[in-house]
Coordinates of C-alpha atoms in Angstrom, one line a residue:
Chain V
M275 CA 57.0 33.2 24.3
Q276 CA 55.6 36.1 23.2
L277 CA 52.4 37.0 20.9
T278 CA 51.0 40.0 19.2
I279 CA 48.4 40.1 16.9
Q280 CA 48.0 43.2 15.4
D281 CA 44.8 43.8 13.3
L282 CA 44.6 40.4 11.7
A283 CA 42.1 39.7 8.8
K284 CA 41.2 36.5 7.4
V285 CA 38.8 36.2 4.4
Y286 CA 38.3 33.0 2.7
P287 CA 38.4 32.4 -1.4
D288 CA 34.4 32.1 -0.7
G289 CA 34.3 35.6 0.7
T290 CA 33.9 34.6 4.3
Q291 CA 35.0 37.3 6.7
A292 CA 36.6 34.6 9.4
L293 CA 38.6 37.4 10.9
N294 CA 38.4 41.0 10.9
G295 CA 41.0 43.2 12.2
L296 CA 42.0 41.7 15.7
S297 CA 44.6 42.8 17.8
F298 CA 46.0 41.5 21.1
S299 CA 49.0 40.2 22.6
V300 CA 50.0 37.5 25.2
S301 CA 52.6 37.8 27.3
P302 CA 55.4 35.1 28.0
G303 CA 54.1 32.7 30.3
E304 CA 49.9 34.2 30.7
G305 CA 47.5 31.7 30.6
V306 CA 44.8 33.1 28.2
V307 CA 41.0 31.8 27.3
I308 CA 39.4 32.5 24.4
L309 CA 35.4 32.1 24.3
G310 CA 33.1 33.1 21.3
H311 CA 30.2 31.0 19.7
N312 CA 30.8 29.2 16.7
G313 CA 31.7 31.0 13.6
C314 CA 33.3 33.6 15.8
G315 CA 36.7 32.8 14.6
K316 CA 38.3 31.3 17.1
S317 CA 39.3 28.1 14.8
T318 CA 40.0 30.4 12.0
L319 CA 42.7 32.2 14.3
M320 CA 44.0 29.2 15.7
K321 CA 45.2 27.5 12.4
C322 CA 46.6 31.1 11.6
L323 CA 48.9 30.5 14.3
T324 CA 49.9 27.0 13.7
G325 CA 50.2 28.2 10.0
L326 CA 48.0 25.8 8.5
E327 CA 45.9 29.2 7.4
R328 CA 47.6 32.0 5.8
P329 CA 45.9 34.9 7.2
T330 CA 45.3 37.9 4.1
S331 CA 46.2 40.5 6.0
G332 CA 47.7 41.7 9.3
R333 CA 50.8 40.4 11.6
L334 CA 51.2 37.4 13.4
V335 CA 54.2 37.8 15.6
L336 CA 55.5 34.5 17.5
D337 CA 58.7 35.4 19.0
G338 CA 59.9 38.2 16.8
V339 CA 58.7 35.8 13.0
D340 CA 55.9 37.0 11.7
L341 CA 53.5 33.8 10.9
A342 CA 51.8 35.7 8.0
R343 CA 54.8 36.1 5.9
A344 CA 57.1 33.4 7.2
S345 CA 58.9 30.5 4.6
R346 CA 57.9 26.7 4.8
R347 CA 61.5 25.9 6.5
E348 CA 60.9 29.1 9.2
L349 CA 57.2 28.0 10.0
R350 CA 58.4 24.3 10.5
T351 CA 61.2 25.5 13.0
L352 CA 58.6 27.8 14.7
R353 CA 56.0 25.1 15.0
Q354 CA 58.7 22.8 17.4
R355 CA 58.1 25.5 19.7
I356 CA 54.2 25.1 19.6
G357 CA 52.4 22.6 21.5
C358 CA 48.7 21.8 20.5
V359 CA 46.4 20.0 22.0
F360 CA 43.2 19.1 19.7
Q361 CA 39.5 18.4 20.6
K362 CA 39.7 15.4 19.1
F363 CA 42.8 14.0 20.6
N364 CA 44.5 13.2 17.1
M365 CA 46.3 10.7 18.5
V366 CA 47.9 7.8 16.3
G367 CA 45.5 5.1 17.2
N368 CA 46.8 1.8 16.4
L369 CA 50.5 2.1 17.7
S370 CA 51.4 2.4 21.2
V371 CA 50.9 5.0 23.9
L372 CA 54.8 5.6 24.3
Q373 CA 55.5 5.7 20.6
N374 CA 52.3 8.6 20.5
V375 CA 54.4 10.4 23.4
L376 CA 57.8 10.4 21.2
F377 CA 56.3 11.7 18.0
G378 CA 56.7 14.5 20.1
L379 CA 60.3 14.5 19.3
M380 CA 59.8 14.5 15.7
G381 CA 59.5 18.1 14.5
R382 CA 63.0 18.9 16.1
R383 CA 64.8 15.4 15.6
G384 CA 63.3 13.7 12.7
L385 CA 61.5 10.5 12.2
L386 CA 64.4 8.0 13.6
A387 CA 65.0 9.6 16.7
S388 CA 61.1 9.8 17.3
H389 CA 60.3 5.8 16.5
A390 CA 60.1 3.4 19.1
L391 CA 62.2 1.1 17.8
T392 CA 64.7 3.5 16.7
A393 CA 65.1 6.3 19.8
S394 CA 67.9 6.8 22.0
R395 CA 67.5 5.2 25.7
E396 CA 67.5 9.1 26.9
S397 CA 64.4 9.9 24.6
R398 CA 62.4 6.4 25.7
L399 CA 63.4 7.6 29.5
A400 CA 62.0 11.2 28.7
A401 CA 58.9 10.1 26.9
M402 CA 58.4 7.4 30.5
E403 CA 58.9 10.5 32.5
A404 CA 56.3 12.6 30.3
L405 CA 53.9 9.6 30.9
D406 CA 54.4 9.3 34.5
R407 CA 53.8 13.2 34.9
V408 CA 50.4 12.9 33.6
G409 CA 49.8 9.5 35.3
L410 CA 50.0 6.9 32.6
A411 CA 53.0 5.2 33.2
H412 CA 51.4 2.2 33.9
L413 CA 49.8 2.1 30.2
A414 CA 52.7 2.9 28.0
A415 CA 52.8 -0.2 26.3
R416 CA 49.1 -0.4 25.5
R417 CA 46.8 0.8 22.0
T418 CA 46.2 4.8 22.2
D419 CA 43.0 4.0 21.0
T420 CA 42.3 1.5 23.8
L421 CA 42.2 4.9 26.1
S422 CA 39.2 7.0 27.5
G423 CA 39.0 10.1 25.9
G424 CA 40.7 11.6 29.1
Q425 CA 43.4 9.2 29.0
Q426 CA 44.2 9.6 25.2
Q427 CA 44.0 13.3 26.2
R428 CA 46.3 13.4 29.0
V429 CA 48.6 11.1 26.5
A430 CA 48.2 14.7 23.8
I431 CA 49.5 16.5 26.8
A432 CA 52.6 13.9 27.4
R433 CA 53.2 14.4 23.8
M434 CA 53.3 18.4 24.4
L435 CA 55.8 17.8 27.3
M436 CA 58.0 15.6 24.9
Q437 CA 58.0 18.4 22.5
D438 CA 59.4 21.2 25.2
A439 CA 56.6 23.3 23.4
E440 CA 57.0 26.5 25.0
I441 CA 53.3 27.7 23.8
V442 CA 50.6 25.7 23.9
L443 CA 47.4 26.4 21.5
A444 CA 44.6 24.3 22.9
D445 CA 41.4 24.2 21.0
E446 CA 38.4 22.7 22.9
P447 CA 40.4 20.4 24.3
V448 CA 37.5 19.3 26.8
A449 CA 34.7 19.8 24.4
S450 CA 34.7 15.6 23.6
L451 CA 35.5 14.9 27.3
D452 CA 32.7 14.2 30.2
P453 CA 32.8 17.0 32.8
K454 CA 34.2 15.3 35.6
A455 CA 37.1 14.5 33.0
G456 CA 37.3 17.6 31.7
Q457 CA 37.9 19.0 34.7
E458 CA 40.8 16.8 35.7
V459 CA 42.1 17.6 31.9
M460 CA 42.1 21.1 32.7
E461 CA 44.0 20.7 35.9
L462 CA 46.2 18.8 34.5
L463 CA 47.0 21.0 31.7
W464 CA 47.2 23.9 33.4
S465 CA 49.7 22.6 36.4
V466 CA 51.5 20.9 33.9
V467 CA 52.0 25.0 31.7
R468 CA 52.8 26.5 35.2
E469 CA 55.7 24.1 35.8
R470 CA 57.3 24.8 32.9
G471 CA 56.5 28.6 32.7
M472 CA 54.8 28.1 29.3
T473 CA 52.5 30.6 27.7
V474 CA 49.2 29.6 26.7
L475 CA 46.0 30.4 25.0
C476 CA 43.1 27.9 24.9
V477 CA 40.0 28.2 23.2
L478 CA 36.7 26.7 26.0
H479 CA 33.2 26.6 25.9
Q480 CA 32.5 25.8 28.8
I481 CA 32.4 29.1 30.8
E482 CA 32.8 28.3 34.6
L483 CA 35.8 26.5 33.2
A484 CA 37.2 29.6 31.7
R485 CA 36.6 31.7 34.7
A486 CA 38.3 28.8 37.0
F487 CA 41.5 28.2 34.9
G488 CA 41.9 31.8 32.3
E489 CA 43.8 34.6 33.7
R490 CA 42.7 36.5 31.0
L491 CA 39.4 36.3 28.7
I492 CA 39.1 37.4 25.6
G493 CA 35.5 37.5 24.2
L494 CA 35.5 37.1 20.6
K495 CA 32.7 38.4 18.3
A496 CA 32.3 38.8 14.2
G497 CA 36.5 38.5 13.9
T498 CA 37.1 41.3 16.3
L499 CA 37.6 41.7 20.1
A500 CA 34.2 41.8 22.5
F501 CA 36.1 42.2 25.3
D502 CA 39.9 41.4 26.6
R503 CA 40.5 41.8 30.4
P504 CA 41.3 39.8 33.3
T505 CA 39.0 37.1 34.4
D506 CA 38.1 39.0 37.7
A507 CA 37.2 42.4 35.3
I508 CA 34.7 40.6 33.5
S509 CA 30.7 40.5 34.9
D510 CA 28.2 37.4 33.6
A511 CA 26.7 40.5 31.4
D512 CA 29.6 40.7 29.6
I513 CA 29.1 36.6 28.7
T514 CA 25.7 37.1 28.8
T515 CA 26.2 39.5 25.4
L516 CA 28.8 37.8 23.7
Y517 CA 26.6 34.4 23.4
H518 CA 23.2 36.2 23.0
T519 CA 23.1 39.4 20.9
D520 CA 22.3 38.9 17.2
T521 CA 25.9 39.8 15.6
P522 CA 26.3 41.1 12.2
Q523 CA 28.7 38.2 11.7
E524 CA 25.9 36.1 12.6
A525 CA 23.4 37.6 9.8
D526 CA 25.7 37.5 7.3
T527 CA 26.5 33.8 7.8
D528 CA 22.1 33.3 8.0
E529 CA 22.1 35.3 4.6
R530 CA 25.2 33.5 2.9
V531 CA 23.3 30.3 3.9
I532 CA 20.2 31.6 2.5
S533 CA 21.3 33.1 -0.8
P534 CA 22.3 30.2 -2.8
L535 CA 19.0 28.8 -1.6
Q536 CA 16.9 32.4 -2.7
R537 CA 18.4 32.3 -5.8
A538 CA 17.4 28.8 -6.5
A539 CA 14.0 30.0 -5.8
Q540 CA 13.8 32.6 -7.6
A541 CA 15.0 30.5 -10.7
Chain W
M92 CA -12.9 2.9 -4.4
S93 CA -14.3 0.9 -7.4
E94 CA -14.6 3.9 -9.1
L95 CA -11.2 5.1 -8.4
S96 CA -10.3 1.8 -10.0
H97 CA -12.1 2.2 -13.1
R98 CA -9.9 5.5 -14.1
Y99 CA -6.5 4.2 -13.1
S100 CA -6.2 1.2 -14.5
A101 CA -2.8 -0.9 -13.7
P102 CA 0.8 -0.3 -15.0
P103 CA 1.1 -2.8 -18.3
R104 CA 2.9 -5.9 -17.2
L105 CA 5.8 -5.3 -19.7
E106 CA 6.9 -2.1 -20.3
R107 CA 8.6 -1.4 -23.8
P108 CA 12.1 -1.6 -23.2
S109 CA 14.1 1.9 -24.3
P110 CA 16.0 2.0 -28.0
I111 CA 19.7 1.7 -26.0
A112 CA 18.4 -1.5 -24.3
F113 CA 17.0 -3.3 -27.0
I114 CA 20.1 -2.3 -29.0
L115 CA 22.3 -3.8 -26.0
L116 CA 19.5 -6.9 -25.4
L117 CA 20.2 -7.7 -29.3
A118 CA 24.1 -7.1 -29.2
F119 CA 24.1 -9.3 -26.5
A120 CA 21.9 -12.1 -27.6
A121 CA 23.8 -12.2 -31.4
F122 CA 27.3 -12.7 -29.1
F123 CA 25.9 -15.2 -27.1
I124 CA 23.8 -16.9 -29.6
S125 CA 27.1 -17.0 -32.4
G126 CA 29.3 -18.0 -29.3
F127 CA 27.1 -20.6 -28.5
T128 CA 27.0 -22.1 -31.5
S129 CA 30.9 -22.2 -32.6
A130 CA 31.2 -23.8 -29.3
N131 CA 30.1 -26.6 -31.5
I132 CA 28.1 -28.2 -28.7
H133 CA 26.1 -31.8 -29.8
P134 CA 24.7 -34.2 -27.0
D135 CA 26.8 -37.1 -28.8
R136 CA 29.7 -34.6 -28.1
L137 CA 29.1 -33.8 -24.3
L138 CA 28.6 -38.0 -24.1
R139 CA 32.3 -38.5 -25.5
G140 CA 33.0 -35.7 -23.5
V141 CA 31.7 -37.4 -20.2
I142 CA 33.1 -40.8 -21.4
N143 CA 36.5 -39.2 -21.6
L144 CA 37.0 -37.6 -18.4
G145 CA 35.7 -41.3 -16.7
T146 CA 38.8 -42.5 -19.0
F147 CA 41.0 -39.9 -17.7
F148 CA 40.0 -40.5 -14.1
G149 CA 40.1 -44.1 -14.2
E150 CA 44.0 -43.7 -15.9
A151 CA 44.7 -41.2 -13.1
M152 CA 43.5 -43.4 -10.3
P153 CA 45.6 -44.3 -8.2
P154 CA 47.8 -41.4 -8.1
N155 CA 51.3 -42.2 -8.8
F156 CA 53.0 -40.9 -5.6
D157 CA 56.8 -42.7 -7.0
R158 CA 58.0 -39.2 -8.3
W159 CA 56.6 -37.4 -4.7
D160 CA 60.0 -36.3 -4.4
V161 CA 60.3 -34.2 -7.6
I162 CA 57.1 -32.5 -7.2
A163 CA 57.4 -31.5 -3.9
I164 CA 60.6 -29.6 -4.9
A165 CA 58.8 -28.4 -7.9
M166 CA 55.7 -27.3 -5.3
L167 CA 58.3 -25.6 -2.8
E168 CA 59.8 -23.6 -6.1
T169 CA 56.3 -22.8 -6.4
F170 CA 55.8 -21.0 -3.8
Q171 CA 58.6 -19.4 -3.1
M172 CA 58.0 -17.9 -6.6
A173 CA 55.2 -16.6 -5.3
I174 CA 55.9 -15.5 -1.6
V175 CA 59.5 -13.4 -3.2
G176 CA 57.6 -11.9 -6.0
V177 CA 54.5 -10.9 -3.4
V178 CA 57.6 -9.2 -1.1
F179 CA 59.0 -7.2 -3.6
G180 CA 55.9 -6.3 -5.4
V181 CA 54.3 -5.0 -1.8
I182 CA 57.6 -3.2 -1.4
L183 CA 57.2 -1.4 -4.2
S184 CA 53.6 -0.7 -4.2
L185 CA 54.2 1.1 -1.3
P186 CA 55.6 4.8 -2.7
M187 CA 53.7 4.1 -6.0
A188 CA 50.4 4.0 -3.7
L189 CA 52.1 6.9 -2.1
L190 CA 52.0 8.6 -5.4
C191 CA 48.9 7.9 -6.2
A192 CA 47.0 8.8 -3.4
R193 CA 45.4 12.2 -3.3
N194 CA 46.7 13.2 0.1
T195 CA 50.0 11.9 -0.1
S196 CA 50.7 12.9 -3.5
P197 CA 53.3 15.6 -4.5
H198 CA 51.6 16.9 -7.6
P199 CA 48.3 16.0 -9.4
L200 CA 50.2 15.2 -12.5
V201 CA 52.3 12.7 -10.9
R202 CA 49.3 11.0 -9.3
V203 CA 47.9 10.9 -13.3
V204 CA 51.2 9.0 -14.4
A205 CA 51.5 6.9 -11.6
R206 CA 47.7 6.1 -11.8
N207 CA 47.9 5.0 -14.9
I208 CA 51.4 2.8 -14.7
V209 CA 49.4 1.2 -11.8
A210 CA 46.1 0.6 -14.4
T211 CA 48.5 -0.9 -17.2
L212 CA 50.3 -3.2 -14.4
R213 CA 46.8 -4.6 -13.3
T214 CA 45.3 -4.8 -16.9
V215 CA 47.8 -7.0 -18.5
P216 CA 47.6 -10.5 -17.3
D217 CA 50.2 -12.1 -15.4
L218 CA 50.1 -15.0 -18.1
V219 CA 50.8 -12.5 -20.4
W220 CA 53.3 -10.9 -18.2
A221 CA 55.4 -14.7 -17.7
L222 CA 55.2 -14.9 -21.8
I223 CA 57.2 -11.4 -21.7
F224 CA 59.6 -12.1 -19.3
V225 CA 60.6 -15.7 -20.3
V226 CA 61.4 -13.8 -23.5
A227 CA 63.3 -11.6 -21.3
V228 CA 65.4 -13.5 -19.1
G229 CA 64.7 -16.8 -20.3
L230 CA 62.9 -20.1 -19.0
G231 CA 62.7 -20.3 -15.4
P232 CA 61.4 -19.2 -11.6
L233 CA 62.7 -15.7 -12.3
A234 CA 60.2 -15.0 -15.6
G235 CA 57.4 -16.3 -12.8
I236 CA 58.5 -13.9 -9.6
L237 CA 59.3 -10.9 -12.2
A238 CA 55.2 -11.7 -14.0
I239 CA 53.9 -11.8 -10.3
V240 CA 55.8 -8.6 -9.3
M241 CA 54.1 -6.9 -11.8
D242 CA 50.9 -8.2 -11.3
T243 CA 51.2 -7.9 -7.2
I244 CA 52.0 -4.3 -7.9
G245 CA 49.0 -3.7 -10.2
F246 CA 46.8 -5.1 -7.5
C247 CA 48.4 -3.6 -3.9
A248 CA 49.3 -0.1 -4.9
R249 CA 45.4 0.5 -6.3
F250 CA 44.2 -1.1 -2.7
F251 CA 46.8 0.5 -0.9
S252 CA 46.0 4.1 -2.5
E253 CA 42.4 3.6 -1.8
R254 CA 43.2 3.1 1.9
I255 CA 45.7 6.0 2.4
E256 CA 42.8 8.4 0.8
E257 CA 40.7 7.2 3.3
V258 CA 42.8 8.3 6.2
D259 CA 41.8 9.9 8.6
P260 CA 43.6 13.5 8.7
G261 CA 43.8 15.0 12.7
P262 CA 46.6 12.3 13.3
G263 CA 49.0 13.8 10.7
Q264 CA 47.7 17.3 11.6
A265 CA 49.0 17.5 14.9
L266 CA 52.5 16.1 13.5
A267 CA 52.6 18.5 11.1
A268 CA 51.5 20.8 13.9
T269 CA 54.8 19.8 15.8
G270 CA 57.1 20.8 13.1
A271 CA 57.4 17.5 11.6
S272 CA 58.3 17.2 8.0
R273 CA 56.3 15.5 4.6
S274 CA 57.8 12.3 5.1
G275 CA 57.5 12.6 8.9
V276 CA 54.0 13.1 9.2
V277 CA 53.2 9.7 6.1
C278 CA 55.6 7.6 7.8
G279 CA 54.4 8.8 11.5
A280 CA 50.6 9.0 10.8
I281 CA 49.9 8.0 8.1
L282 CA 51.5 4.7 7.3
P283 CA 50.6 3.4 11.0
E284 CA 47.0 3.4 10.8
C285 CA 47.6 1.9 7.0
T286 CA 49.2 -1.1 8.2
P287 CA 46.5 -4.0 9.1
S288 CA 45.2 -3.0 5.7
F289 CA 47.9 -3.6 3.7
V290 CA 48.8 -6.3 5.9
A291 CA 45.2 -8.2 4.3
T292 CA 45.4 -6.7 1.3
S293 CA 49.1 -8.2 0.9
L294 CA 48.1 -11.7 2.3
F295 CA 45.4 -11.7 -0.3
S296 CA 48.0 -11.1 -2.8
V297 CA 49.7 -14.1 -1.6
E298 CA 46.6 -16.3 -2.1
K299 CA 46.4 -14.9 -6.0
A300 CA 50.4 -14.8 -6.9
V301 CA 50.0 -19.2 -5.5
R302 CA 47.6 -19.9 -7.9
S303 CA 48.7 -18.0 -10.8
A304 CA 52.3 -19.0 -10.0
V305 CA 51.0 -22.5 -10.7
V306 CA 49.7 -21.5 -13.8
L307 CA 52.7 -19.7 -14.9
G308 CA 54.8 -22.6 -14.9
L309 CA 52.5 -23.9 -18.2
V310 CA 54.1 -21.2 -20.0
G311 CA 57.9 -22.2 -18.7
A312 CA 57.8 -19.6 -16.2
G313 CA 59.4 -22.0 -13.1
G314 CA 57.4 -24.4 -10.3
I315 CA 55.2 -26.8 -10.5
G316 CA 53.3 -26.0 -13.7
V317 CA 56.4 -27.6 -15.7
E318 CA 55.5 -31.0 -14.0
L319 CA 52.1 -30.8 -14.8
S320 CA 52.3 -30.2 -18.5
A321 CA 55.1 -32.7 -18.5
A322 CA 52.5 -35.1 -17.5
M323 CA 49.6 -34.2 -19.1
N324 CA 51.7 -34.0 -22.1
L325 CA 53.0 -38.1 -21.6
F326 CA 49.6 -38.7 -20.7
R327 CA 50.8 -39.8 -17.6
Y328 CA 47.4 -38.8 -15.7
D329 CA 48.5 -40.5 -12.7
Q330 CA 51.3 -38.4 -11.9
A331 CA 49.0 -35.4 -13.2
L332 CA 46.4 -36.4 -10.4
T333 CA 49.2 -36.6 -7.8
V334 CA 50.4 -32.4 -9.1
I335 CA 46.6 -31.8 -8.9
L336 CA 46.1 -33.2 -5.5
S337 CA 49.4 -31.4 -4.2
I338 CA 48.2 -28.3 -5.7
L339 CA 44.9 -28.6 -3.9
V340 CA 46.8 -29.0 -0.6
V341 CA 49.1 -25.5 -1.1
V342 CA 46.3 -23.0 -1.9
I343 CA 43.9 -24.5 0.3
G344 CA 46.3 -24.3 3.3
V345 CA 47.7 -20.9 2.2
E346 CA 44.3 -19.3 2.2
Q347 CA 43.8 -20.9 5.8
V348 CA 46.7 -20.0 7.1
S349 CA 46.1 -16.6 5.7
A350 CA 42.6 -15.9 6.7
W351 CA 43.6 -16.7 10.3
I352 CA 46.8 -14.3 10.5
R353 CA 43.8 -11.7 8.7
K354 CA 41.9 -12.3 11.4
R355 CA 44.4 -11.3 14.4
V356 CA 45.6 -8.3 12.3
I357 CA 42.8 -6.5 11.9

């Protein structure tokens, strides 16, 4: 799936400028890692990509459809092709692992076809295959909240397989995991994505993981691009600058945080 | 140290109440005294009461089990009224709760209307509902069932909607992100997460309904209450005691079973 972002800007109602003229594109099958400190606009970008937030201006074209202007219906059909992996897994905890994987079908086929009770034989079989691919077929009947964090994230990957997504948006997929489980989840995610030829956009805070897995690194700073190059062409200095300089965004944020206090102090 | 205690005396033992507190206190005292006097409580009356109680238990002992079959059938009817009423009440509570909860209501206006309906159902006592339905559908268990349905909606819809509002938004967002519809998100993520709490609330309302079904019979809405009031009116205290004992057994039994299930579910 081809993704093109052009002059994307997002201003929240409280005046926060989260994205400021962001432009880049991702070709089908590419694996891109996004880096940046907290508050640089990564999460806003991810929310715009899933349609949870509407950008203020600019274009965000996914396979010919502009997400910034899509109707509810267009958005829903587009979302069916977008797989999401979240930092906090977002499984329905008191349902079985199999049921959570089957929910991947819900967007395309509706509630009945994705419910473990009423799903077709083929769907149940496909869900078991997806679970087998992530190495958790033996836990299919378990309650999902009894699994470890790493296992739950693998269930999320199985759900994405079930969804048959074409582009994967992963928002800090390993931030809640220990280093070993994090490494394993990243390896699994990347190998699954390669098998299916999916496009990946992954936000990471672990620079080593970003270097190991991303073919291309995008640095975000104050809602604009700091760099956008193949991983080999990124030096340590680039990354140090990304994280350690006082950016205008930070100054802005500080000012916003302080100003109500200052106002209160003056009053 | 001693100098300090000279300059600062201890705060007074009693503080002067604020005017509002004083008025409230006065009103409370007035209601209490007038209520107490109108109840006409005299030592000799209390003494006579104790003697009458003694007479009652003297005549009630030993309980008369002659009519045990009729009483058992009436008790079964009471229990069935409670179960049927709660099942329909819970089924109707679900959509009502979805309309009442902030995160699932289609529109704030709908939410206000739904919440007010539920509040009204809750405010009217079950006995009053029974009186109304006896007029509407006549004497018998149907009136009792309808009264219990109303009472259950008032109770369950409120607690269900509060639970729905506490739900973790993450799993629902994950389903929405796969392109699921609103109803898909509700049925796939929100309701499953709330189910254990819904079951616990429903079990509470079964206990509540069994207790109220007993009383509903007194106004002719079916069940064991009819037997009880008949036995009392005919001064057959030995039969009345049998009815009371059977109520005790069933209510305690239902509470034990529901506590056991609740422990399993949560």
